[in-house]
Coordinates of C-alpha atoms in Angstrom, one line a residue:
X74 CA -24.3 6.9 0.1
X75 CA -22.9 4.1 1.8
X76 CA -20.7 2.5 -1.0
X77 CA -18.0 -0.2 -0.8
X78 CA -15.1 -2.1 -2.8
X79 CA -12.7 -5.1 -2.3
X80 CA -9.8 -4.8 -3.8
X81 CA -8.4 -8.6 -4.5
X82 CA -5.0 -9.7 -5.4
X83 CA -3.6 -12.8 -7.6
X84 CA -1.0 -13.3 -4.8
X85 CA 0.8 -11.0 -1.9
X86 CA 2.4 -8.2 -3.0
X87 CA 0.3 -8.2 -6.4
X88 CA -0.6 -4.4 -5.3
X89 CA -3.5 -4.6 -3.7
X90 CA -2.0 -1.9 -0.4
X91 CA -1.1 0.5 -3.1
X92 CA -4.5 0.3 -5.3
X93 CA -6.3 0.5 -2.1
X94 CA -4.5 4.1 -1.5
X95 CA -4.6 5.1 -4.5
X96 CA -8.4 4.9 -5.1
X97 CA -8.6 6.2 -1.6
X98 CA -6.5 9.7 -3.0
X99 CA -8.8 9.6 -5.9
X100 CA -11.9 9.4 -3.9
X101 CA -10.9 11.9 -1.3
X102 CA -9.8 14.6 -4.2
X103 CA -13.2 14.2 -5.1
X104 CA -14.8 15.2 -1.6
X105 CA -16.2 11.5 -0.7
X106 CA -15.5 10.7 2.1
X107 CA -13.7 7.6 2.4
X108 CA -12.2 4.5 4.8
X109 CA -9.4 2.2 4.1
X110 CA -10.1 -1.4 5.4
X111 CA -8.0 -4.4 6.2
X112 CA -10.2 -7.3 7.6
X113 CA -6.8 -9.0 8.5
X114 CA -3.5 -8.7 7.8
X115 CA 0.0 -10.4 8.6
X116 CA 2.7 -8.1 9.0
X117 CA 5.1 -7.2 11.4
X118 CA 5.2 -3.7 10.1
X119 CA 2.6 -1.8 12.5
X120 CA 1.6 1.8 13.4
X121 CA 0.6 2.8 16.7
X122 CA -2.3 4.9 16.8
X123 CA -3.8 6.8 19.5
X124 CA -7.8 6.3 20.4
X125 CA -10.0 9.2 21.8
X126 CA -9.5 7.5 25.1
X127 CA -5.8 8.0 24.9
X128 CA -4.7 4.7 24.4
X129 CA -2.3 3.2 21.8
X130 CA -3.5 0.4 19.4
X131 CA -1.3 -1.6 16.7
X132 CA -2.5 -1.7 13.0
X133 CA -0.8 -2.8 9.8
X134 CA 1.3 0.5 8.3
X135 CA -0.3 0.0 5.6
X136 CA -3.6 0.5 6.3
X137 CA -1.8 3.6 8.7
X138 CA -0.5 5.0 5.1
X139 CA -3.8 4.0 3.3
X140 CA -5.4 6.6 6.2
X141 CA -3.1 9.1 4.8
X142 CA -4.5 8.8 1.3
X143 CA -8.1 9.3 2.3
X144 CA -6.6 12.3 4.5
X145 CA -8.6 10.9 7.8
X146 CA -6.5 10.2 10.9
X147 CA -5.4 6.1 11.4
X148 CA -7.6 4.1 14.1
X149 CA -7.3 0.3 15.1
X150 CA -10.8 0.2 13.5
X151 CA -9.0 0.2 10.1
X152 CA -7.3 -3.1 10.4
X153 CA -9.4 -4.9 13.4
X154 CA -7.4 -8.2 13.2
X155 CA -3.4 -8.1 13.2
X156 CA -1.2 -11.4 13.0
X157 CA 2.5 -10.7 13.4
X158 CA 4.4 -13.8 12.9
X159 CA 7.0 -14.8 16.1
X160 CA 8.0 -17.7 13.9
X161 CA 7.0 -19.6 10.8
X162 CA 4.2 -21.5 13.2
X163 CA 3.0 -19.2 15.3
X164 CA 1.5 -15.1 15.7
X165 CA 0.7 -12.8 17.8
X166 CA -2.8 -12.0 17.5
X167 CA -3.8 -7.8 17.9
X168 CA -7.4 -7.4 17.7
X169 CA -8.7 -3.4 17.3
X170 CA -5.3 -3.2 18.5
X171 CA -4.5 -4.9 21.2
X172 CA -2.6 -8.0 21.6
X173 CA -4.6 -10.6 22.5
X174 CA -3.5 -14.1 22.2
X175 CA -0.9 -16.4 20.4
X176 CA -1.8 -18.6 17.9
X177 CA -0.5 -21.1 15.4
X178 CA -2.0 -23.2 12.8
X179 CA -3.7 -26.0 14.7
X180 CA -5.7 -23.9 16.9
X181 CA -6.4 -20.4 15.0
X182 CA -9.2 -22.1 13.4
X183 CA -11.0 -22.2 16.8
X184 CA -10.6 -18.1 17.3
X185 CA -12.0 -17.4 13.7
X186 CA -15.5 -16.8 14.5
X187 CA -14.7 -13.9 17.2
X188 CA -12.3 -12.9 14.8
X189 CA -14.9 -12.5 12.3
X190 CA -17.7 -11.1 14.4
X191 CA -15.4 -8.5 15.1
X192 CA -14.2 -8.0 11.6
X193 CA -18.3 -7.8 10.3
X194 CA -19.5 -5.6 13.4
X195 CA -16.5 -2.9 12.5
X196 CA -16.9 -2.8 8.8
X197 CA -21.0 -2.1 9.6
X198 CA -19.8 1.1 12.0
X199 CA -17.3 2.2 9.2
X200 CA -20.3 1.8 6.2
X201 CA -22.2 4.1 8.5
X202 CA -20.0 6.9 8.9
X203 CA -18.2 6.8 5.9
X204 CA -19.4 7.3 2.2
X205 CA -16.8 4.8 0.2
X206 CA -15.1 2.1 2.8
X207 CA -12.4 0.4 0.5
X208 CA -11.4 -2.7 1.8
X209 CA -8.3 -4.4 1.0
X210 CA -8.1 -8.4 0.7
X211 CA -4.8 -10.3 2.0
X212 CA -3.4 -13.1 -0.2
X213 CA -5.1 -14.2 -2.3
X214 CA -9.2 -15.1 -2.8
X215 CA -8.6 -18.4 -4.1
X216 CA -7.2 -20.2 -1.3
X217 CA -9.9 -23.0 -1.0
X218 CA -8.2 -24.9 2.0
X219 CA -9.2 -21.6 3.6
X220 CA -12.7 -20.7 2.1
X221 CA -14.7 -21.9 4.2
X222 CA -14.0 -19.7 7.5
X223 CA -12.2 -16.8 5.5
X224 CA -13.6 -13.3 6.5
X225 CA -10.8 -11.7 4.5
X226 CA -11.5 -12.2 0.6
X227 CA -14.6 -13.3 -0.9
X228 CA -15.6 -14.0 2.7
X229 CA -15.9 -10.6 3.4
X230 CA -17.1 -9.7 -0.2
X231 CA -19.9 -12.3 0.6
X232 CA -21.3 -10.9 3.8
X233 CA -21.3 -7.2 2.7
X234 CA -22.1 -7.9 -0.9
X235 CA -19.2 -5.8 -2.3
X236 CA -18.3 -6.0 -5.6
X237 CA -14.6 -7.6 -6.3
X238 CA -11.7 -6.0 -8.3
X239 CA -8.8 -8.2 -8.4
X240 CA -5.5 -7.2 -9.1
X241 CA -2.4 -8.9 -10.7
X242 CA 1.4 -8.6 -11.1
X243 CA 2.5 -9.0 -14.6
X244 CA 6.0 -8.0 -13.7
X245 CA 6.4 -11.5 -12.1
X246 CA 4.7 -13.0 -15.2
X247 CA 1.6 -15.6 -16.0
X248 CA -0.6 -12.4 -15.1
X249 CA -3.8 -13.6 -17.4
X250 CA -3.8 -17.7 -15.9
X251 CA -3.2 -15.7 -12.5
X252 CA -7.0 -13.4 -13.3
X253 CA -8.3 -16.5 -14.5
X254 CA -7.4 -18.7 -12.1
X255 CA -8.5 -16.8 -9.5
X256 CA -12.0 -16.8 -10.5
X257 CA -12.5 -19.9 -11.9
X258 CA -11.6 -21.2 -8.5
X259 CA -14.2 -20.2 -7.0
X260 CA -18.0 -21.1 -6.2
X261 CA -20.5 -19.0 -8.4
X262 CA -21.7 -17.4 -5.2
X263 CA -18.2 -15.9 -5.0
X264 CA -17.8 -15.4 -8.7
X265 CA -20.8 -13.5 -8.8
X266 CA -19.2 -10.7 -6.6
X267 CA -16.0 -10.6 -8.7
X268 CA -16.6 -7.4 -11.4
X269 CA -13.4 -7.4 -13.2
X270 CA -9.6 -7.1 -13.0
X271 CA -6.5 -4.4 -12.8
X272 CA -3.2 -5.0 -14.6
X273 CA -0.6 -3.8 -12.5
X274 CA 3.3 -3.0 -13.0
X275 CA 3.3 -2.9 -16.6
X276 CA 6.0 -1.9 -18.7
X277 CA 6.1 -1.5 -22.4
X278 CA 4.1 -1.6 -25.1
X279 CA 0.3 -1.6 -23.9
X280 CA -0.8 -2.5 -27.7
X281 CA 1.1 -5.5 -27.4
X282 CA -1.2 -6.5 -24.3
X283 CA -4.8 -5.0 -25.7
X284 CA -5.0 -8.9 -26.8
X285 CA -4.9 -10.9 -24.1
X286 CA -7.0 -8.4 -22.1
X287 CA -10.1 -8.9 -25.0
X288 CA -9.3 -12.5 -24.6
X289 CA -9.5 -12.3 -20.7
X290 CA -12.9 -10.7 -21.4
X291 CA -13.7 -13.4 -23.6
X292 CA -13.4 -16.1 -21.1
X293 CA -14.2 -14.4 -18.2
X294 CA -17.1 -12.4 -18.9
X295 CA -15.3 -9.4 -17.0
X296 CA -13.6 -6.0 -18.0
X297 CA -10.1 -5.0 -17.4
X298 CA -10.9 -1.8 -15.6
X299 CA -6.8 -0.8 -16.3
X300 CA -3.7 -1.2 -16.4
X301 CA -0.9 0.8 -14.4
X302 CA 2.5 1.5 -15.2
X303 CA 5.5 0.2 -13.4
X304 CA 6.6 2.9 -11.1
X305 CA 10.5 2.9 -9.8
X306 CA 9.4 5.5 -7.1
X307 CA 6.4 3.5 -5.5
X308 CA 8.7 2.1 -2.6
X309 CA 7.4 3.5 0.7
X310 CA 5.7 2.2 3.1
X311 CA 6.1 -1.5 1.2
X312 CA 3.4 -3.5 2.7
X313 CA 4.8 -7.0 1.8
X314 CA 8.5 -8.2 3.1
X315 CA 8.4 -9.1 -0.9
X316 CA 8.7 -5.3 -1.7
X317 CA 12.1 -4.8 -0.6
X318 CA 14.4 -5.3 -2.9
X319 CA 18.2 -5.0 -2.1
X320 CA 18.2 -1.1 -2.6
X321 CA 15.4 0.9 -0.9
X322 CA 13.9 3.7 -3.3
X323 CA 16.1 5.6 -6.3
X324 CA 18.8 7.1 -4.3
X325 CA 19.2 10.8 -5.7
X326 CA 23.1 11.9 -6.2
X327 CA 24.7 13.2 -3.3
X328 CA 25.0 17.3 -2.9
X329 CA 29.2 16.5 -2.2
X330 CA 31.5 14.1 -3.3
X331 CA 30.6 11.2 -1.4
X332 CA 28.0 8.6 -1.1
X333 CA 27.0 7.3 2.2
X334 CA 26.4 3.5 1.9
X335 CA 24.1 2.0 4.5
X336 CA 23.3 -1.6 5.5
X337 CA 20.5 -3.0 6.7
X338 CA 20.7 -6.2 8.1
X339 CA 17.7 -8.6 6.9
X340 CA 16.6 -10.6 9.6
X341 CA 14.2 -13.5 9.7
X342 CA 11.6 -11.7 11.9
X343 CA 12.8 -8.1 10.8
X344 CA 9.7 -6.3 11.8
X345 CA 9.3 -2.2 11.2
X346 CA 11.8 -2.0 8.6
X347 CA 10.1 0.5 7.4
X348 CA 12.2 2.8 9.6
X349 CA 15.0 3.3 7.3
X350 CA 12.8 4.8 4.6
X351 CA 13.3 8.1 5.8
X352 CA 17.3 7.4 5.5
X353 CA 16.9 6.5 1.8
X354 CA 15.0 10.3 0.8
X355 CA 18.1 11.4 1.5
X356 CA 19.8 12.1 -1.8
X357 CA 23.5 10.6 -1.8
X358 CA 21.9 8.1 1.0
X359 CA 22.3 4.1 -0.3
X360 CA 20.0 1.9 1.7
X361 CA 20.2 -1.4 1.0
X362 CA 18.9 -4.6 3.2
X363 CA 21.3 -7.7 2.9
X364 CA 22.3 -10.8 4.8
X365 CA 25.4 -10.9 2.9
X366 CA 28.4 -10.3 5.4
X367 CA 30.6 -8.8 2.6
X368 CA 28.1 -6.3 2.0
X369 CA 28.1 -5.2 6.0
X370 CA 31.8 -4.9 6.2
X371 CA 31.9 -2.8 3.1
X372 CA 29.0 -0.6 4.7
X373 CA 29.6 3.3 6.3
X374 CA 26.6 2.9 8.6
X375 CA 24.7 -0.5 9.8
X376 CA 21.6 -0.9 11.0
X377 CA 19.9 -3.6 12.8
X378 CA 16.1 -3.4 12.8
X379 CA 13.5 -4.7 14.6
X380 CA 12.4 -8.1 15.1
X381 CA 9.8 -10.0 16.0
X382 CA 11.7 -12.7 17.7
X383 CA 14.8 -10.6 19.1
X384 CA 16.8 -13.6 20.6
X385 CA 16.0 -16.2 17.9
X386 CA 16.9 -13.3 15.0
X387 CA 20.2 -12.7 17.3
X388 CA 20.6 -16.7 17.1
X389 CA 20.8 -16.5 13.8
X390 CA 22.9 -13.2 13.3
X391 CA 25.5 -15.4 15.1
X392 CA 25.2 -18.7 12.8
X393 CA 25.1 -16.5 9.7
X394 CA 28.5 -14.9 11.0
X395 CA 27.3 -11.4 10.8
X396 CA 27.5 -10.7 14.7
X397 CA 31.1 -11.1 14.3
X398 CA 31.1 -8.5 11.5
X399 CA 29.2 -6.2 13.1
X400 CA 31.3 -6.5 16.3
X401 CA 33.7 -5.9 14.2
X402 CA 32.0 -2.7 12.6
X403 CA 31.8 -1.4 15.9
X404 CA 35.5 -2.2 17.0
X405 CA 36.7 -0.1 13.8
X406 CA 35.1 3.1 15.0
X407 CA 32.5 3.1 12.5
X408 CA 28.9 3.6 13.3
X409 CA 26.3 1.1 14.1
X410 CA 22.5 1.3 14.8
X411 CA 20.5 -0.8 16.5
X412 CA 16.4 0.1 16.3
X413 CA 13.9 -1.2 19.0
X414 CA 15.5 -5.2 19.1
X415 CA 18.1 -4.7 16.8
X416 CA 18.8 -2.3 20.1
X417 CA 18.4 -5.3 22.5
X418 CA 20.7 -7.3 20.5
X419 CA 23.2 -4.6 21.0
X420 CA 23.0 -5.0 25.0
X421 CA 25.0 -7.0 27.2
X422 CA 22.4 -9.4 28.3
X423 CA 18.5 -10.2 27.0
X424 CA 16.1 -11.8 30.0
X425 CA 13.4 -12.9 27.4
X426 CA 10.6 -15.0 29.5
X427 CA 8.0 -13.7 27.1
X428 CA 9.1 -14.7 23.3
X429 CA 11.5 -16.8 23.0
X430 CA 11.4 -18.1 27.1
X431 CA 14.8 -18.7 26.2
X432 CA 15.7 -16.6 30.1
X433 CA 18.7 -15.3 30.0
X434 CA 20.9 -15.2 27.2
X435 CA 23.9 -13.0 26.1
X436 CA 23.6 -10.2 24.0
X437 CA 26.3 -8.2 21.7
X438 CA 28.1 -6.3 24.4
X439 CA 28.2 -3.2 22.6
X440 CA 26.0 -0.8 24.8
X441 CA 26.4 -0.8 28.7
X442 CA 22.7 -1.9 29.4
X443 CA 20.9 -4.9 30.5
X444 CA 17.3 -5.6 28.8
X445 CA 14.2 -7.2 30.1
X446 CA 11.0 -8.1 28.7
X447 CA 7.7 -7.3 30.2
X448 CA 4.6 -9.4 29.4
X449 CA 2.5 -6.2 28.9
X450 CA 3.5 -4.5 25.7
X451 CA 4.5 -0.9 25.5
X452 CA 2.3 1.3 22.7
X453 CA 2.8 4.8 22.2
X454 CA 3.4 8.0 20.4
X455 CA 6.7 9.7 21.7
X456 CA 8.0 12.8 21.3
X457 CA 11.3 14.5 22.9
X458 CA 14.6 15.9 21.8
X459 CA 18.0 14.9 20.5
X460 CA 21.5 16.7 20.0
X461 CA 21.1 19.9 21.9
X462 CA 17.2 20.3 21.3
X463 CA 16.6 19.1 18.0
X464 CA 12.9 18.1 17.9
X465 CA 11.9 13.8 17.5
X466 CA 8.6 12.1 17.2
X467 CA 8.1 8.3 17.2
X468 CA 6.0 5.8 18.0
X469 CA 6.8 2.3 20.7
X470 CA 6.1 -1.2 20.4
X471 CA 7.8 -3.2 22.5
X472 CA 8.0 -6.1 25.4
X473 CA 11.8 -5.6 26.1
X474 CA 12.8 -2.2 27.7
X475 CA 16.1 -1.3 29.4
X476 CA 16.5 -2.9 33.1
X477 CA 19.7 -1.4 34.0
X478 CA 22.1 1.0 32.5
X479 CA 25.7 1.8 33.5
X480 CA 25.6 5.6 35.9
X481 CA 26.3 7.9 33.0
X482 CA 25.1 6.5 30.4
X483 CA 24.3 9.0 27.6
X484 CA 21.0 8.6 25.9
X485 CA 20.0 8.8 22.2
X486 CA 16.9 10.5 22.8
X487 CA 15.1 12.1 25.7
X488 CA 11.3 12.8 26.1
X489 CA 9.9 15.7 26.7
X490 CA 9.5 14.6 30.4
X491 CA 12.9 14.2 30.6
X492 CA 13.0 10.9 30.7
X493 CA 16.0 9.1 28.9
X494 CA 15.6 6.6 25.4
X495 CA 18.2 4.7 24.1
X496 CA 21.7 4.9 24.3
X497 CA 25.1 6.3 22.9
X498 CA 28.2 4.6 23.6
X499 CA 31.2 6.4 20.8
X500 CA 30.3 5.0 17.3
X501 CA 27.5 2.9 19.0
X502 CA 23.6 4.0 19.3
X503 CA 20.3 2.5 20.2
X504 CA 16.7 3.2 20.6
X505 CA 13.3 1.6 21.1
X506 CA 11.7 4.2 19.3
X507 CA 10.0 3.8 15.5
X508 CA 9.9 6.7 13.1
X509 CA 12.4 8.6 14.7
X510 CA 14.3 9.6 11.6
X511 CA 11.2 10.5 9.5
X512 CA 11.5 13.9 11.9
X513 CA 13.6 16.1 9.6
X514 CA 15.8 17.9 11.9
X515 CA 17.1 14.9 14.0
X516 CA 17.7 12.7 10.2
X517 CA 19.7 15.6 9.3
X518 CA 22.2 15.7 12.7
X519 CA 22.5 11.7 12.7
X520 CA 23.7 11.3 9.3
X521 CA 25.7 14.6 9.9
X522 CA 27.5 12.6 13.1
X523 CA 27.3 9.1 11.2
X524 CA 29.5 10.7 8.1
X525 CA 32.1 12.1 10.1
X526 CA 32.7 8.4 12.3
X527 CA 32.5 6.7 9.0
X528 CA 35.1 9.1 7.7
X529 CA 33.1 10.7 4.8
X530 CA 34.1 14.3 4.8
X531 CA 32.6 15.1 1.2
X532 CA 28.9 13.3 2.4
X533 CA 27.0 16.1 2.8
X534 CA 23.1 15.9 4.2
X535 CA 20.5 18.0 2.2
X536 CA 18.7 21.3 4.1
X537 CA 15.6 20.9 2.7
X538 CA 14.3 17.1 2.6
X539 CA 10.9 16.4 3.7
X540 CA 10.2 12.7 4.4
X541 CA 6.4 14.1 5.3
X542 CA 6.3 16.0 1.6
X543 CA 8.0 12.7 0.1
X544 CA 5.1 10.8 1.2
X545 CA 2.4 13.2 0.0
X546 CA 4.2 13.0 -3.2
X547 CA 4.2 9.3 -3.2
X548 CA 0.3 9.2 -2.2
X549 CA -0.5 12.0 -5.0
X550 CA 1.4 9.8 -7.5
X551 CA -0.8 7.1 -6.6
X552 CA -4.1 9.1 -6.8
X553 CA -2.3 10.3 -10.4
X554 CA -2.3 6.9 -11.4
X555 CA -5.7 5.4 -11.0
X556 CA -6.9 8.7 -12.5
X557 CA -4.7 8.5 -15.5
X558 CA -4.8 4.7 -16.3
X559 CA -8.2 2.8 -14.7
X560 CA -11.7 3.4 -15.9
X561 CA -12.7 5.7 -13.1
X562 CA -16.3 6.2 -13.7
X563 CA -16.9 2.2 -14.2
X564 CA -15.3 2.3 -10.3
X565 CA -17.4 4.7 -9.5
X566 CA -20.4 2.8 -10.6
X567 CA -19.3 -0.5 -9.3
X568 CA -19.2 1.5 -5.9
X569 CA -22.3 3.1 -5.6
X570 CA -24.4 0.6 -7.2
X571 CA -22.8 -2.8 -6.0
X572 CA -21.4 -6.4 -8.1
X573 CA -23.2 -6.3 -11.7
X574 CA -26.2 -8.6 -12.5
X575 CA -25.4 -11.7 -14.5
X576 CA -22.0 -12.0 -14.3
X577 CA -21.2 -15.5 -16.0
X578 CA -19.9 -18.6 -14.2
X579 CA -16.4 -19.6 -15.0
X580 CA -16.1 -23.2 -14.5
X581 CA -14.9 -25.3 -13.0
X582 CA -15.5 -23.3 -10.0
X583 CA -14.5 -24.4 -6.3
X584 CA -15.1 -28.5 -5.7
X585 CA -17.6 -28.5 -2.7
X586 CA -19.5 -25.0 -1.9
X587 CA -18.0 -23.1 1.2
X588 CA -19.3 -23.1 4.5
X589 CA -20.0 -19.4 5.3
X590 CA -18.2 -18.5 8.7

């Protein structure tokens, strides 16, 4: 079969990553085998993956999670088009991942048709060698200022005639105007795609819904193919900056007498949070992000991510008035992180002629190294040892890289070619390198070293966490959940045997019919 499947949402974070995986799981417990696919998304959280030619690419990690689900290795063909936002105007555009060009609103119009040759030639080789490709939509469908170039949504639908299953949040409220809205906004060519509807995050009493879902029916024409529960311990790999709340995850107890508090510092651009994740399996591990300075003084370990924009977000860490608490942080002895340009911030000087062209500009001061930025961006899969041997994997993505470094200087990291990465000054460490804590062993010594400089002599770290077995859990929970709570077999048929005839229009429908890209 060559079978297929949008999955829609009412808005961002609605849940259309996680349904995606989770009818992924379903499908691959079932022997089909299946694709995740992301026409385009907007993110700065990205995976690098490794092509059969040896080369890193960049994709959403998302779509590198969604991969996991269907238990097939990530490739750029997953998500073909990348746009990680440098500022509120303009992106970086990755396409089958490589970065490509720069865009901003006025003239990303002009690069949609490549954008969506690509996007149409990749789904075709996908259909081909895959049974079920399940493609994932961004924002929402009914954006009609966008309609008529989008190669995302019904655009996408429209050209591979897939049937549409759009999802909405009913923990944010207005859930049923959200379905209906949705389709009554657009054309009847669109509508015609658009099979029925999921109900996602629900808590409560589902007999108290039953009505408004037969009334949804009513004036739709459609089926509610479920509803799934609200799940507390759905939290990794959060495709949307609007996933995070202030804590990350359900912290478990700790195993001693202490809790170790840890502060993430939000910033505008933040870009790969998804690195402390691994920190907050830990049980008796508190992860929290937070732009509130109180909240960083307070904290036993901070971290500052990635960013996007590395010398605007340390612009603003300065006009906030965090810089001087973390300074401060540091001056106390206590321990600080810096990951990939939360590292760079850390340096005594940023040269920055590639994102910000701001030239030179002064960093924190609190590592002995000087950082550059190279217009060629570094992707790859590392892999090396910390701490007397203790085995790390990672992954880099990156334009800034470490210029000069005092003589002596001793590294975080070193890989396997014994090369050095990163740096340790006291209290004080850095690294360019992603994922490094989701390697057990090396999660286990940091937060070892981290408790004892932050003083916390009853913290102690758990033997026997497994960030890689937390994640299978997570993407078996999700497989649980479509079985358990969404019409599987009407799926199923919407997936081998396309959109259903006769669908009925909702009026009014969109005001002027789309152009097609």
């Amino acid at each position: 079969m060559s079978g297929g499947l949008l999955v829609a949402g009412t808005t961002s974070d609605a849940g259309k990553s996680v349904l995606t995986a989770g009818i992924c799981r379903w499908l691959h417990r079932r022997g089909v085998k299946v694709a995740p696919f992301k026409a385009q998304n907007m993110s700065n959280n990205s995976a690098v993956v490794v092509g059969a030619d040896g080369r890193g690419g960049e994709i959403g990690r998302a779509q590198a999670m969604q991969a996991a689900a269907a238990g097939i290795a990530p490739e750029v063909r997953l998500n073909p088009v990348l746009l990680k936002p440098g500022s509120d105007l303009s992106s970086q555009v990755v396409l089958l991942g490589e970065a490509v060009d720069h865009v901003h609103a006025g003239n990303f119009r002009a690069l949609k048709p490549r954008l969506a040759e690509t996007v149409h030639a990749t789904l075709t080789e996908l259909r081909a060698e895959y049974d079920v490709v399940v493609c994932e939509g961004a924002g929402s469908p009914a954006e009609i200022n966008l309609r008529d170039s989008d190669f995302v949504n019904m655009g996408l639908a429209r050209h591979a005639r897939l049937p549409t299953v759009v999802v909405g949040d009913i923990d944010r409220g207005g859930v049923f105007a959200a379905l209906f809205g949705t389709v009554a906004l657009l054309d009847a060519a669109d509508q015609a795609l658009v099979a029925g509807f999921v109900v996602n995050k629900f808590r409560g009493d589902l007999g108290l819904l039953r009505p408004g879902i037969e009334m949804l029916t009513a004036v739709t024409g459609r089926p509610t193919y479920g509803v799934l529960p609200f799940d507390v311990d759905l939290w990794l790999d959060a495709e949307d900056s609007l996933a995070y709340g202030r804590t990350l995850g359900r912290p478990g107890p700790p195993l001693g007498t202490q809790w170790l508090d840890v502060a993430v510092v939000r910033l505008p651009r933040i870009s790969n949070a998804t690195d402390v994740e691994a920190l907050a399996t830990e049980p008796g591990v508190r992860v929290r992000l937070t732009v509130e300075p109180a909240e960083v003084a307070a904290a036993d370990l901070v971290v500052l991510p990635g960013s996007k924009s590395t010398v605007d977000d340390l612009g603003w860490l300065r006009d906030q008035g965090l810089a001087d608490v973390v300074c401060r942080h540091a001056a106390a002895g206590r321990p600080l992180l810096g990951i990939c340009g939360g590292f760079q911030m850390l340096a005594r000087s940023i040269h920055d002629e590639v994102e910000s062209r701001r030239g030179t500009v002064d960093g924190l001061g609190l590592l002995p190294v000087d950082i550059s930025f190279a217009a060629r961006k570094t992707l790859a899969r590392s892999a090396g040892t910390a701490f007397d041997a203790v085995p790390v994997h990672g992954y880099e993505i990156r334009h800034g890289y470490v210029a000069r470094a005092d003589p002596g200087l001793t590294p975080l990291l070193t890989h396997l070619d014994g090369r050095p990465e990163g740096a340790v000054a006291g209290n004080v460490f850095g690294t360019h390198w992603h994922g490094a804590f989701e390697s057990d062993a090396f999660r286990r010594r940091f937060l070892t070293e981290v408790a004892r400089l932050a003083g916390r002599r009853g913290f102690v770290v758990a033997s026997d966490t497994s960030f890689e077995g937390v994640r299978e859990r997570s993407l078996d929970r999700l497989g649980d959940l479509v079985e358990e709570h969404l019409d599987t077999d009407a799926l199923w048929r919407l997936i081998e045997d396309g959109p259903p005839a006769g669908l009925p229009f909702v009026p009014p429908g969109a005001p002027h019919p789309p152009t097609r890209p």
